[in-house]
Each structure stands twice: as C-alpha cells, then as structure tokens.
Short mmCIF file of C-alpha atoms in Angstrom, two decimals:
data_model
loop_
_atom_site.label_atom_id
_atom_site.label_comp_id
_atom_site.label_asym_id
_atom_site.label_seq_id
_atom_site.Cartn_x
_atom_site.Cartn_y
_atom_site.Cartn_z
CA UNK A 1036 -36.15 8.55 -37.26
CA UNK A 1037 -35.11 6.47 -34.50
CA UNK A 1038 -35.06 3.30 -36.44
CA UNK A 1039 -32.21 5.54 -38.65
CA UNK A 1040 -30.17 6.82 -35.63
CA UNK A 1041 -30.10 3.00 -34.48
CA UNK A 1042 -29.09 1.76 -37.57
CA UNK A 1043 -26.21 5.11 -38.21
CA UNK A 1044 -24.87 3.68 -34.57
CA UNK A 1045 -24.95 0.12 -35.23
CA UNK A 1046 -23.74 1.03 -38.90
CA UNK A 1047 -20.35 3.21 -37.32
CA UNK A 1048 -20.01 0.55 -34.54
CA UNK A 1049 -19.35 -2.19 -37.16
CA UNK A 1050 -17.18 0.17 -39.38
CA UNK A 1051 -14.84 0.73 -36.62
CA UNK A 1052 -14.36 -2.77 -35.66
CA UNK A 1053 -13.66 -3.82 -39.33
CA UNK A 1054 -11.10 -0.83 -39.55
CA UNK A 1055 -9.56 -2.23 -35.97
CA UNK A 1056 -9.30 -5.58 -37.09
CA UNK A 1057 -7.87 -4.81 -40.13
CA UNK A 1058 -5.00 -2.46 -38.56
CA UNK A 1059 -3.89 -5.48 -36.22
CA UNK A 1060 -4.08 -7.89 -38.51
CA UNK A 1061 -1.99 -5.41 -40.83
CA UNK A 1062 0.38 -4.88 -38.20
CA UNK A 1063 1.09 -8.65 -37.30
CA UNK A 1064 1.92 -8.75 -40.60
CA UNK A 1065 3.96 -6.15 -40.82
CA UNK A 1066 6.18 -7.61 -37.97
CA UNK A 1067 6.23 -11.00 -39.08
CA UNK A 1068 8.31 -9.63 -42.30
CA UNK A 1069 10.41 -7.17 -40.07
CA UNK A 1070 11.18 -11.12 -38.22
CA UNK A 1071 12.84 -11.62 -40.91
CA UNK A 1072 15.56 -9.63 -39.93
CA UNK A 1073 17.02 -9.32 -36.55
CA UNK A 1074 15.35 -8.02 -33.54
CA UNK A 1075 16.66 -5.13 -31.17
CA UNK A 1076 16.77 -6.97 -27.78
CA UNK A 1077 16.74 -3.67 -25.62
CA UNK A 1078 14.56 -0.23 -26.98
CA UNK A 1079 15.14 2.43 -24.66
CA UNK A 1080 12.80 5.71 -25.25
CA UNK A 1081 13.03 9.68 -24.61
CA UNK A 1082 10.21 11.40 -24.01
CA UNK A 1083 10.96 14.50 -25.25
CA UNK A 1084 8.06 16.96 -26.55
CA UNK A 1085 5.16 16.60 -24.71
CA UNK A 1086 4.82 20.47 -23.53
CA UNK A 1087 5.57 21.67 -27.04
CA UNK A 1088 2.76 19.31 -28.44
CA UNK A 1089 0.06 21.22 -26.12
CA UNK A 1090 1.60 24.37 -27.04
CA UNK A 1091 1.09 23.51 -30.72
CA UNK A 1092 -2.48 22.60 -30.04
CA UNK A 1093 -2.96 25.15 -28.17
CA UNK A 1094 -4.11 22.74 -24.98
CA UNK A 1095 -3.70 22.32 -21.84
CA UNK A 1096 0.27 20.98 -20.23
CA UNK A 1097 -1.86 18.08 -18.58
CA UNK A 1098 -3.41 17.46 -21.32
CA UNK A 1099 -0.35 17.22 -23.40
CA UNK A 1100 1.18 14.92 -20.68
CA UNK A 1101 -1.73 12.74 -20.65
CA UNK A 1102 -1.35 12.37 -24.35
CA UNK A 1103 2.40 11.22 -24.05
CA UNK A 1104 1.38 8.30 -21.89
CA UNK A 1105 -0.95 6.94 -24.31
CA UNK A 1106 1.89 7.56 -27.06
CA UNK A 1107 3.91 5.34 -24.35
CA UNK A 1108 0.93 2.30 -24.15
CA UNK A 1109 1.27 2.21 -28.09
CA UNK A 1110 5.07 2.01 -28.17
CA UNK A 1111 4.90 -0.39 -25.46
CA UNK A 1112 2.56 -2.80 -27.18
CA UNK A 1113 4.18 -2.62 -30.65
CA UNK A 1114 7.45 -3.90 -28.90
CA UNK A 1115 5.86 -6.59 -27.27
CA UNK A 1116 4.06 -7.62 -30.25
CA UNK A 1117 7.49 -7.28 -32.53
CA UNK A 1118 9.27 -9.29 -29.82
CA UNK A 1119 11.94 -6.60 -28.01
CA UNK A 1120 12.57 -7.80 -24.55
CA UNK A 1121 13.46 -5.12 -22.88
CA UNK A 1122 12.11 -1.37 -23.22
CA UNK A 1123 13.13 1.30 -21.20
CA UNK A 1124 11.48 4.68 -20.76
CA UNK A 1125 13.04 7.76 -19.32
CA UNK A 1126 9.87 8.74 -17.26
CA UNK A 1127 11.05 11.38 -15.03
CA UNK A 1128 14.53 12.84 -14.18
CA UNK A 1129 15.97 14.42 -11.48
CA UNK A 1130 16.47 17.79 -12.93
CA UNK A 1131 12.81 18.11 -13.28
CA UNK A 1132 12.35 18.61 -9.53
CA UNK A 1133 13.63 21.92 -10.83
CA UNK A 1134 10.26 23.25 -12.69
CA UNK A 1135 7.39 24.62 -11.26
CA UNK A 1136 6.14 23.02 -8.38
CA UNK A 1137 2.55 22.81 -9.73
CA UNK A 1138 4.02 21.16 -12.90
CA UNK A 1139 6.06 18.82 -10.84
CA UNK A 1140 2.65 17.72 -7.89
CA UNK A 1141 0.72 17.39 -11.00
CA UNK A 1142 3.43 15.10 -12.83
CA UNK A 1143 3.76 12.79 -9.33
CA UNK A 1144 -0.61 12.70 -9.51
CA UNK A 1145 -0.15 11.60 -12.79
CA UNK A 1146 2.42 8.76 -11.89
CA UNK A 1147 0.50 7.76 -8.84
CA UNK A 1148 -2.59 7.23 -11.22
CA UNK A 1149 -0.90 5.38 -13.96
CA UNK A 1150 1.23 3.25 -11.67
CA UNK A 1151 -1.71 2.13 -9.75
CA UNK A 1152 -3.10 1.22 -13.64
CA UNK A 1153 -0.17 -1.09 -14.22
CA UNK A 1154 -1.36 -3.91 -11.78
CA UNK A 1155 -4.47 -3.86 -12.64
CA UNK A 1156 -5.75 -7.30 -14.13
CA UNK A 1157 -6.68 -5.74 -17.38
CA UNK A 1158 -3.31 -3.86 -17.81
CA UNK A 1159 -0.96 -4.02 -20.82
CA UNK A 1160 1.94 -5.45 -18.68
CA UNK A 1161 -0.35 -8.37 -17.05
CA UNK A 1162 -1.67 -8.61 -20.98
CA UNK A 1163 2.11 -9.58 -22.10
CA UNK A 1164 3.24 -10.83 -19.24
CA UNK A 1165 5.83 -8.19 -18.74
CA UNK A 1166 7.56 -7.17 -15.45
CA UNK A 1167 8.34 -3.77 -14.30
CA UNK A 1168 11.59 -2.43 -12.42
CA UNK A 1169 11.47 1.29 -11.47
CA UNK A 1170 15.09 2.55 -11.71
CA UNK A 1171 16.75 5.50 -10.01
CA UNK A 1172 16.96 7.15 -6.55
CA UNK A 1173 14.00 6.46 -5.52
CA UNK A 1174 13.74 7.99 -2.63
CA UNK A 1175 13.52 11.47 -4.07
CA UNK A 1176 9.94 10.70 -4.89
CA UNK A 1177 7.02 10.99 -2.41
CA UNK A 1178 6.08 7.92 0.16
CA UNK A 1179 2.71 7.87 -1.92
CA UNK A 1180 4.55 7.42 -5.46
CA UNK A 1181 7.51 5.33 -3.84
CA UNK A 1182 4.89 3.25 -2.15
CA UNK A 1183 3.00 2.66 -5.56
CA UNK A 1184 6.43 2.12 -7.42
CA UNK A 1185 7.60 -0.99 -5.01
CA UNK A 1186 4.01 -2.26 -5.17
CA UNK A 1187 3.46 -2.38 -9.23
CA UNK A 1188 7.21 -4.01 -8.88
CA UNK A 1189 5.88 -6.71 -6.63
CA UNK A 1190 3.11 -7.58 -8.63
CA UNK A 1191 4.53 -8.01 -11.58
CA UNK A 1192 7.57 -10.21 -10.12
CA UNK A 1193 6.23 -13.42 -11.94
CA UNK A 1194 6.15 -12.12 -15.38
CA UNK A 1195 8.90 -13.59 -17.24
CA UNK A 1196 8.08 -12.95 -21.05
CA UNK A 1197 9.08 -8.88 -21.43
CA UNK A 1198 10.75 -6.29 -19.02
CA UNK A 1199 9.99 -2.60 -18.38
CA UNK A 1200 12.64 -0.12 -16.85
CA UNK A 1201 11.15 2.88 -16.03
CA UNK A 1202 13.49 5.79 -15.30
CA UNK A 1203 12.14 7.88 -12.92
CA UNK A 1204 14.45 10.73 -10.49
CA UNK A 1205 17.11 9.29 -12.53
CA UNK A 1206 20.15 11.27 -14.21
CA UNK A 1207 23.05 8.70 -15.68
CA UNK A 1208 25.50 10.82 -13.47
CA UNK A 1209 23.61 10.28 -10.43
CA UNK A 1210 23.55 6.26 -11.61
CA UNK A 1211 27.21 6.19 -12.30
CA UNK A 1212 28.22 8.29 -8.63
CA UNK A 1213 25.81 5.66 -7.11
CA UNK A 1214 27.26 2.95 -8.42
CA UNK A 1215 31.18 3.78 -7.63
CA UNK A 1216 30.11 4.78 -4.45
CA UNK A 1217 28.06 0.96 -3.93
CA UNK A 1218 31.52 -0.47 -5.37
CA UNK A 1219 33.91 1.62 -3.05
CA UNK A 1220 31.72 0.34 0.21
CA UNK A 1221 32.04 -3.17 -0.95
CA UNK A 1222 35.40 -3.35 -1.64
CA UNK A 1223 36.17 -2.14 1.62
CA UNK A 1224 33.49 -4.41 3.72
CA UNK A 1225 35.46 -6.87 2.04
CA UNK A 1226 38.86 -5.42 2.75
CA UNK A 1227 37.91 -5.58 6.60
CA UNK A 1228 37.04 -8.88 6.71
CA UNK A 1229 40.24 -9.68 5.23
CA UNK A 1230 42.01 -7.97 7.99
CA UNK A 1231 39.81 -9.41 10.11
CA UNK A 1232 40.75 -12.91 8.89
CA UNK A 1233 44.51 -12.17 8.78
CA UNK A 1234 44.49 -10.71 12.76
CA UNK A 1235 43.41 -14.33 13.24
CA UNK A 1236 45.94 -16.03 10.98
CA UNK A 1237 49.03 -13.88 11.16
CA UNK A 1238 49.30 -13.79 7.45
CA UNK A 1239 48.56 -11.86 4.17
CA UNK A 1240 46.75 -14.03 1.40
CA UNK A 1241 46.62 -13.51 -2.10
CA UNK A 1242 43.10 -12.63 -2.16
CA UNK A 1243 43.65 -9.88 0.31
CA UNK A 1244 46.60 -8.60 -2.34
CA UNK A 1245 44.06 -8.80 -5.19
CA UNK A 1246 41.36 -6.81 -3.58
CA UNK A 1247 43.64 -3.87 -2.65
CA UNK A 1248 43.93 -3.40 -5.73
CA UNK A 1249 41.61 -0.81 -7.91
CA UNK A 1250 38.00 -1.65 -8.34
CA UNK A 1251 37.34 -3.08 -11.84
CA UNK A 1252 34.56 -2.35 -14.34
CA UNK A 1253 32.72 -5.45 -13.63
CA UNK A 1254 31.99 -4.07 -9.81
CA UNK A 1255 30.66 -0.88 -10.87
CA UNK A 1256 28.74 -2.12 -13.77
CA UNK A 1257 26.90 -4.17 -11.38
CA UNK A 1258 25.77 -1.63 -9.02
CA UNK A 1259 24.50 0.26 -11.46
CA UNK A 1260 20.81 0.73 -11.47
CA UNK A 1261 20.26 -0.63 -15.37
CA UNK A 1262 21.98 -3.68 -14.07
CA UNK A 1263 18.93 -5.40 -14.07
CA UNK A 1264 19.13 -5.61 -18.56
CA UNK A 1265 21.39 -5.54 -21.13
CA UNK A 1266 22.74 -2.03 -22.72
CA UNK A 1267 20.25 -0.79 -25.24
CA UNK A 1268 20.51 -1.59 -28.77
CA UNK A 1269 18.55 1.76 -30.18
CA UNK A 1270 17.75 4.83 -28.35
CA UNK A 1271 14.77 6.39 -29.67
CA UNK A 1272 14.28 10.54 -28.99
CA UNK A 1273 11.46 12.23 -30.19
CA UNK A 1274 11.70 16.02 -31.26
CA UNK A 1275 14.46 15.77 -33.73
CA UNK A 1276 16.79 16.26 -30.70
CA UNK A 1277 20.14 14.52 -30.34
CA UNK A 1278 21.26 14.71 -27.15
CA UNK A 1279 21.30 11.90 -24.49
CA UNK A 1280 20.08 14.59 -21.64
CA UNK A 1281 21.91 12.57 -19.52
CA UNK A 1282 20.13 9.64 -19.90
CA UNK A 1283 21.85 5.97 -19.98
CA UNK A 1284 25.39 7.63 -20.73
CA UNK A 1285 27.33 4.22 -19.77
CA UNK A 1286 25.01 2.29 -21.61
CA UNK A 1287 24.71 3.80 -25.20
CA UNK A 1288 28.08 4.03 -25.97
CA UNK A 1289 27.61 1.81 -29.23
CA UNK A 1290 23.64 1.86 -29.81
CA UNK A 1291 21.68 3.54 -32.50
CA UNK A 1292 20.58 6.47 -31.82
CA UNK A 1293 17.34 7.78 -33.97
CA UNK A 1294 15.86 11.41 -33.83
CA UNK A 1295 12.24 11.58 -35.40
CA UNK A 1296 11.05 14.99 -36.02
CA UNK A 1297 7.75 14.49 -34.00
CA UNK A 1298 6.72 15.44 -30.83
CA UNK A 1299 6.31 12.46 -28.37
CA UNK A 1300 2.65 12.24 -28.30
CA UNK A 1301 2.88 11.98 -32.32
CA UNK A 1302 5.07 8.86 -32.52
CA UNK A 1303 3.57 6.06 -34.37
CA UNK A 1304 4.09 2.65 -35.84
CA UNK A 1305 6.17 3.75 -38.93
CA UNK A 1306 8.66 5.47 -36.27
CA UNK A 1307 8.92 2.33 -34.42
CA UNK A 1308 9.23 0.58 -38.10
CA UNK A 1309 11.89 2.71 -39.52
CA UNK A 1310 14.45 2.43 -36.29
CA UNK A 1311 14.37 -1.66 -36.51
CA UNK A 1312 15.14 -0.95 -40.06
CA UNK A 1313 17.73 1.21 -39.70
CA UNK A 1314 18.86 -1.46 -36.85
CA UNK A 1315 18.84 -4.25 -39.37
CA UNK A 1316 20.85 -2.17 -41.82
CA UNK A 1317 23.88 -0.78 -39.58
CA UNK A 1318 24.21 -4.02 -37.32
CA UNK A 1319 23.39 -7.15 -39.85
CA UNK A 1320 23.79 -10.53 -37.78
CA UNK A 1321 23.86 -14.43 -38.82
CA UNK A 1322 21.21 -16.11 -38.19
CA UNK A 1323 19.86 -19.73 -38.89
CA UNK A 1324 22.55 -21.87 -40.66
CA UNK A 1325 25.13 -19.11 -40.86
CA UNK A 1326 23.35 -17.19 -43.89
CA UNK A 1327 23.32 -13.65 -43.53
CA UNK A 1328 20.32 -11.04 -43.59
CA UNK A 1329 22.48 -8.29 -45.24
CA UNK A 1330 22.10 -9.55 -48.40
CA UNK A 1331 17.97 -9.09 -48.53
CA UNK A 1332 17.62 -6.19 -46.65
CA UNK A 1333 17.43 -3.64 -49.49
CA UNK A 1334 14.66 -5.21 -50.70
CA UNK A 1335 12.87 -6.32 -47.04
CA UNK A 1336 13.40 -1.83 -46.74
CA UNK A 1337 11.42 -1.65 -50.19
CA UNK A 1338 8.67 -4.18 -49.13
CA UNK A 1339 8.27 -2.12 -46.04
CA UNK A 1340 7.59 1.21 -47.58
CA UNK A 1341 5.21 -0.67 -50.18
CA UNK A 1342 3.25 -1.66 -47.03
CA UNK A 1343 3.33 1.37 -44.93
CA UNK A 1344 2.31 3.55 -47.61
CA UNK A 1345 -0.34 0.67 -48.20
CA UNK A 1346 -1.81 1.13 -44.42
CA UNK A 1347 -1.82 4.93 -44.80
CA UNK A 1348 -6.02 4.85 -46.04
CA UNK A 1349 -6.66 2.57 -43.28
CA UNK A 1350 -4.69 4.58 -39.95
CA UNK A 1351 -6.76 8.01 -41.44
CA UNK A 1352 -10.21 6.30 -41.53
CA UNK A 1353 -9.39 4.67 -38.32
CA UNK A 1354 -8.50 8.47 -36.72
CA UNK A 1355 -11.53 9.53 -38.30
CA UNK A 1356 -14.00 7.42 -36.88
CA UNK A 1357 -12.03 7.22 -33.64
CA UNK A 1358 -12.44 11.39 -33.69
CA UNK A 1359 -16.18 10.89 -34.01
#
C-alpha cells in the first residue's frame, strides 16, 4: 500500500513537470511567431475586477486581491518573455483612499508584503533583470509602504533589460496638476535668475524674452510622473470596461485600448495574445529591409488561433493537476 501511494506521488510529480515543460516550451513558441510581427514597446494594465471575482466565487475580498497579484506575476512574465519593455500597472489610485478603511489597511499590508517580495533574490524582476519606478504622490502612502517603495526602487537601479511603473496614489489629474505646477516653479526660478542677471548687467537678453513667454508642452511633459517611459502602445482593462478611470489620460491619446470580458484574476495568455494581435493589425510597421508585415498578418492571426486552440488540452490538465 505504501509502495502504491509512493509510486501515485512520484507518478503525479512527473506528470506535472512534463505538462510544465510542455506549456513553456509551447509558449516560447508561441512568441517567437508573434516576433514575427511587431512588438508593443509599452503595455500598460487596469486592474479592474478583483472584488467582483471573490464575489463570483463566493470568497473572501483578500482572497480575491491576492488572486489579482498572481494574475499580475503571469502578465508580467509573459511580457518579459515576448520582449515589451515597458509595463505599467495601475496598482492603487488615489480615489481608493475613499473605501473602507479596513479594505484600504488591508490593501497597504498587502503592498508592504509584495513590495518587500520584489527584491528578493529569487524575484521575477531580479529573474529578468527588470527595474521598478513607483509613480504617483507618494507621499499619500504610509512611511512603512513609502519606505518599502524607495527601497525595492533602489535595488533594482542596475537592471537595465525591462522596466516596471507601478501606479500607486496616482490619478492622471493629480499627475497632470503636478506637473504644471513643477513647470510653473521652474519657469519662474529661472525667470529670477534672469532678473537677477540683468540687475547686474543693465540689460534685457533674448533668453529672458523667450522664457516670459508661456510654458511649452515639452516642460510639462517632463515633469510628469510617466516621464520616466514612453506613452503606452496598448492599454489593457479587464472587465469588459472602457473607461480610462483616470488613468494615463495624457498618455493614451493614440494607443489601443482592449476590453476583455474577464475579471482580472482570470486574464491569461490568449488575452495577452489577442491584444499584440490586434496591435499588429491596426498599427503595421516596416521592418528589416523595408518589407512590410501587413501583408502576412491574416494568416500569422490564423496560425495563432490554430495554436491556441492547440494548447487548450494542455492549460486544463495543467489546472487540473495544479488543483490537486
């Protein structure tokens, strides 16, 4: 009987690393024919659903939080496997200091805890070398949080290969009053030295003239806090839900915008899959010698599906024996 049990164990243990490999191996293909096409250089992410998914379930709000970070680890990793530079997640915005307090304590523990995971040796952005900016007005958040936030960006200040904005007490308005407010104080540091300068000279220069003048879209665009990367290429909310929620406002103006029906902690690969497709199709570039990838994307969409559908059998016996 025990010889049986050992063997059932041993048996499952080697069925669920054949089913592993054979989902990354899968997947690296997958991506190496979505190469084929061109890239999105920025990803930016809403995660919008989490409370309805433990209300579906019929589980606990933590628990359905706790769920939407690990959706965020796996859309994480498929980006830095498929190549996308820069990823962006709206983490935590400043209107949801308005909810319960319980809901909001519980939602800083949770930060503190997974912010504390991200410098960790073992974590995914030491794994792909990726380096993390925490964006917003920081100090709405607690010393403890704040603390952890400036220390995970300190670590990570070597990594040069991906970068991770996370949006946290961040609304775009807030961003964009910050930043014309930034610009307005350094045009007029600058005015006074001017006038500091001309007391001494006894005359008005041409750069004084040009910086009386209104502050240009240059100076605010680089106070604002998504300075640090270039505006997103697709903007991906979960939920089915359209709106922006006042999220990266001066930055989407002309990226793709893409609605899945899920709820955040549902999100997948296919998800991931179908918004680079839908980026290849509505923004075809050049690339190599000048040939373009518009012509073979019909059938690079068809090849796709074939594959997906193909990987289906494998992602349900790997849920299965990851459920057991």
């Amino acid at each position: 009987m025990i010889w049986e049990h050992k063997m059932l164990k041993t048996s499952d243990s080697l069925a669920r690393r054949l089913v592993g490999s054979s989902i990354i191996y899968m997947r690296r293909f997958l991506f190496r024919i979505l190469s084929v096409g061109p890239i999105p250089n920025h990803i930016a992410f809403i995660l919008d659903g989490n409370r309805r998914y433990a209300k579906k379930w019929n589980i606990a709000e933590a628990t359905g939080y706790r769920a939407g970070f690990l959706a965020v680890m796996c859309m994480l990793k498929y980006c830095y496997e498929l190549g996308v530079k820069y990823t962006t997640i709206y983490a935590f915005g400043i209107d949801n200091f308005k909810r319960r307090p319980e809901e909001v304590q519980y939602l800083m523990d949770l930060m503190l805890e997974k912010i504390e995971g991200l410098i960790k040796q073992e974590s995914i952005v030491n794994e792909y070398g990726v380096r993390v900016h925490f964006v917003g007005d920081l100090k709405l958040l607690n010393e403890r949080v704040r603390v952890a936030a400036e220390k995970a960006m300190q670590a990570t200040v070597n990594n040069t290969n991906s970068t991770l904005l996370i949006c946290v007490a961040y609304t775009s308005t807030d961003e964009i009053l910050h930043a014309v407010q930034s610009s307005c104080l350094e045009k007029w540091k600058e005015i006074q030295e001017l006038d500091a300068n001309q007391a001494q000279n006894g005359e008005i220069t041409e750069e004084k003239q040009e910086l009386k003048h209104i502050i240009k879209l240059v100076d605010i665009e680089r106070h604002t806090y998504m300075g640090l990367a270039p505006d997103p290429d697709v903007l991906i909310r979960t939920s089915g839900e359209t709106r922006h929620s006042n999220f990266l406002l001066w930055q989407t103006t002309s990226c793709l915008l893409y609605s899945p029906k899920v709820l955040f902690p549902e999100i997948g690969l296919r998800h991931l899959v179908w918004a680079v497709l839908n980026f290849q199709r509505l923004y075809p570039h050049s690339f190599g010698e000048g040939k373009e990838i518009t012509a073979i994307l019909p059938l690079l969409v068809f090849y796709m599906r074939f594959v997906l559908l193909f990987l289906r059998p494998v992602i349900a016996t790997a849920n299965h024996y990851i459920q057991i």
